[in-house]
Amino acid sequence: MNINTPLPAAVLSPELIARFTAIVGERHALTDAREIEAYVTEERNLYRGRSPLVLRPGSTEEVAAICRLASEARVGIVPQGGNTGLVGGQTPLNGEVVISLKRMDKIREVDTSSNTMTVEAGVVLQTAQEKADEVDRLFPLALGAQGSCTIGGNLSTNAGGTAALAYGLARDMALGVEVVLADGRVLNLLSKLKKDNTGYDLRDLFIGAEGTLGIITAATLKLFPKPRAVETAFVGLQSPEAALKLLGIAQAEAASSLTSFELIAEIALDFSVRHEGNRDPLQSRYPWYVLIELSSPRDDARGALESILERGMEDGLVDDAAIAASTTQSQAFWKLREDISHAQKPEGGSIKHDVSVPVASVPRFIAEANEAVVKLIDGCRPVPFGHLGDGNIHYNVSQPIGADKAAFLARWHEVNTAVFDIVLRLGGSISAEHGIGALKRDDLPGVKDKTAIELMRTIKAAFDPLGIMNPGKVL
Amino acid sequence: MNINTPLPAAVLSPELIARFTAIVGERHALTDAREIEAYVTEERNLYRGRSPLVLRPGSTEEVAAICRLASEARVGIVPQGGNTGLVGGQTPLNGEVVISLKRMDKIREVDTSSNTMTVEAGVVLQTAQEKADEVDRLFPLALGAQGSCTIGGNLSTNAGGTAALAYGLARDMALGVEVVLADGRVLNLLSKLKKDNTGYDLRDLFIGAEGTLGIITAATLKLFPKPRAVETAFVGLQSPEAALKLLGIAQAEAASSLTSFELIAEIALDFSVRHEGNRDPLQSRYPWYVLIELSSPRDDARGALESILERGMEDGLVDDAAIAASTTQSQAFWKLREDISHAQKPEGGSIKHDVSVPVASVPRFIAEANEAVVKLIDGCRPVPFGHLGDGNIHYNVSQPIGADKAAFLARWHEVNTAVFDIVLRLGGSISAEHGIGALKRDDLPGVKDKTAIELMRTIKAAFDPLGIMNPGKVL
């Protein structure tokens, strides 16, 4: 693990710094360590990078010029959006030049006839959501960091979030991308087309590549009809098995109207209530909860939701349920869910996993992982929650009460290994939505098909022969 | 154009034929020209290939062994599924060895908890649909050739079809693939995971690559909840503009329940009625028609469909409409639509285009293309129809009445050029769903981003350095 490894200072000649600076202009080239600080640290404090230079280009042409010069001088570059990544992918761990895309925040076009929106990489996700809302459309990507993460970062990491069940991942919401390659060539795949079978799918190669193959500078996004009715329920139940059966009922009743189906362990609710001031939506405590959301273009979501809950009660799956009576109440349900990760902080260290398994295997995964981690560290407290409908569990483990935080976190890799073993046995993935970055780079060869790794290396070598694009990440 | 170019006989030593034969067994290695005939011809008679050897492997291991030997001997190979492709991608135009995947027709697993089905490449699309239906699920890929095309071919060409509006293309229905590479390595990306962000998206590189990067031997497909209610309407209206506005209403009312929105020109309906014995669903004739289908998990599709048609009438968009009263009637509407292409045959030669433009530009595309082709060939008859909701029009042009068929077809390229010019000006694609194959190979460099072509060549060279995989196709 590279966590908190001290890094050597990078060496960049004054002449080279001057040439890079000339591309973006003095104002947008940062060399002062205090100004650079925000670009080399990240929220979880897992990584601390070092960089001699942060460039803030304002256009695709400037990004291309930076890449040309970086290639010429063989200087490593790290593209960065909102700096909210969770696997260190955006951090300059080897003294690379940081290219912040945040100034490229123009919405180039909104086309309501084609239901598309073309935005630059630095547009903040929430701004994109609001822009869609203004024209009576929905841009459905939604996640905790939406107030600061950017579209470029969302696409580079193929972000998931809470509406992936109905709308898919970031990949599924992009029709086209504009990418600057390592040598400065600009690949224009911006397109409003829903169907285009003219050759290899290059778009999806850059989406999720975490900036190691090129820098996404713009994207054409899909817009969706805005739902007229959104209904949210908070449900108490006995087990992940019961939640899985309820998911089956919800999918049969609501199909694509089922936009979220989030599983929450009691301990996660308890933390969120105690540390974040959230209200428990139900009168009693239950071992497990699900947060269900239905979105419908018509006004019939309530009926469908009630019918799901009724069938769930008849089948003995649902112990209690509250349907949000207002938008405010619905937001309160969601806040309780979104606050879970933050609510773990007062409980000490947390070892985190963003894993997925086939949906049917989620109950077995949680049971086996719980057993394994407690066997490894007596008294540690699993805090599983996440997107049951996608088979994606954020399997976090809080330290034992009163234990030493640093000593607990030192066992990160050991706990990972135990959890990943179960994930792999069940045909799962060690990174469902956060990516590989630096955090899981060393784990990748052990969990991925050997030929897949070989092909990834083949592609990396062909696209970035000098190895300047986000070095040390993913591969 | 390679159309009907005579090909030299291929030379393969008896020893090499014996070694290939030993891999699959005598029974499954065809060398008799009469037996080979079905594999080197195709339905449209646009292409006639030649091959010394057709191999019918029964397993992934056999496909891998064939590829290893082909690499060693530097023999070109052409993978083939149901041989229903429309761009010559499946035809051995240079005397290559054909690898027919049709014997690999096992359904490896159906998992209703994870809503997935893992099938071999040779499974016929309709068989996959039926298998899903048996377990009360939907596999939504649907197209004219579904009785004979195979899943491997569907994925290799990224097939579209009539339900793409709601469910996407073949790409969107596959969670994972198994691929044999040029050198015989087997890439196992079979997965039941909805979310897996562990490295580059290799899956989507093989989907739509038309067998030029590897041979897809199996896939894990998504299953969907089976709709409880399906409602179909046949609508008469005045113009593509009116159809486009009605599409907007339908999307707002029905959102993802809107599974099909097919545009049909009067002449297309006329051909289908006169030559295929179909009944005109409406009492009078209209310049344009749309076939609308809604699929809902609940029983409310009829209400939504009626509401769409009512709003369409209020807004003066809909002149007349018939809602199918039974499954039989709905099938009759669909048969009228599906028969259009075949119904053109008695009218003489037809020059075909499978193009897409941004949805909003469809009316303009049709108007401009009609003007251009009639200007080029006096009396020729445009027969536009297709998936308006995807911006995908099958812009076919029937010959002038009484004209010489061969002389008309000789102008294929000239007509293509005129139509493609308009498509490109509108930001469209010259191949929406059929692919590039041999038919559009020479057109590709003129219409695709230059850097995209360069990257495609880079990938091809890296994955298939000997150039043995489906040579002469796509690139």
Short mmCIF file of N, CA and C in Angstrom, two decimals, chain A residues 37 121 225 297 357 382 460 462:
data_model
loop_
_atom_site.label_atom_id
_atom_site.label_comp_id
_atom_site.label_asym_id
_atom_site.label_seq_id
_atom_site.Cartn_x
_atom_site.Cartn_y
_atom_site.Cartn_z
N GLU A 37 -1.30 23.03 -1.99
CA GLU A 37 -1.75 22.13 -0.92
C GLU A 37 -3.09 21.44 -1.20
N ALA A 121 -15.35 19.18 -18.91
CA ALA A 121 -15.02 18.23 -17.84
C ALA A 121 -15.14 18.82 -16.45
N PRO A 225 -36.43 12.13 -19.13
CA PRO A 225 -37.65 12.82 -18.71
C PRO A 225 -37.64 12.98 -17.19
N PRO A 297 -42.99 8.74 -14.40
CA PRO A 297 -43.38 9.88 -15.22
C PRO A 297 -44.84 10.24 -14.99
N VAL A 357 -21.00 -8.10 -5.64
CA VAL A 357 -21.16 -9.53 -5.90
C VAL A 357 -22.46 -9.67 -6.68
N PRO A 382 -18.58 -4.51 11.83
CA PRO A 382 -18.96 -4.33 10.42
C PRO A 382 -20.14 -3.37 10.28
N LYS A 460 -2.41 0.28 -22.62
CA LYS A 460 -1.68 1.37 -21.97
C LYS A 460 -0.41 1.70 -22.76
N ALA A 462 0.23 1.13 -25.86
CA ALA A 462 -0.06 1.65 -27.19
C ALA A 462 -0.55 3.09 -27.13
#
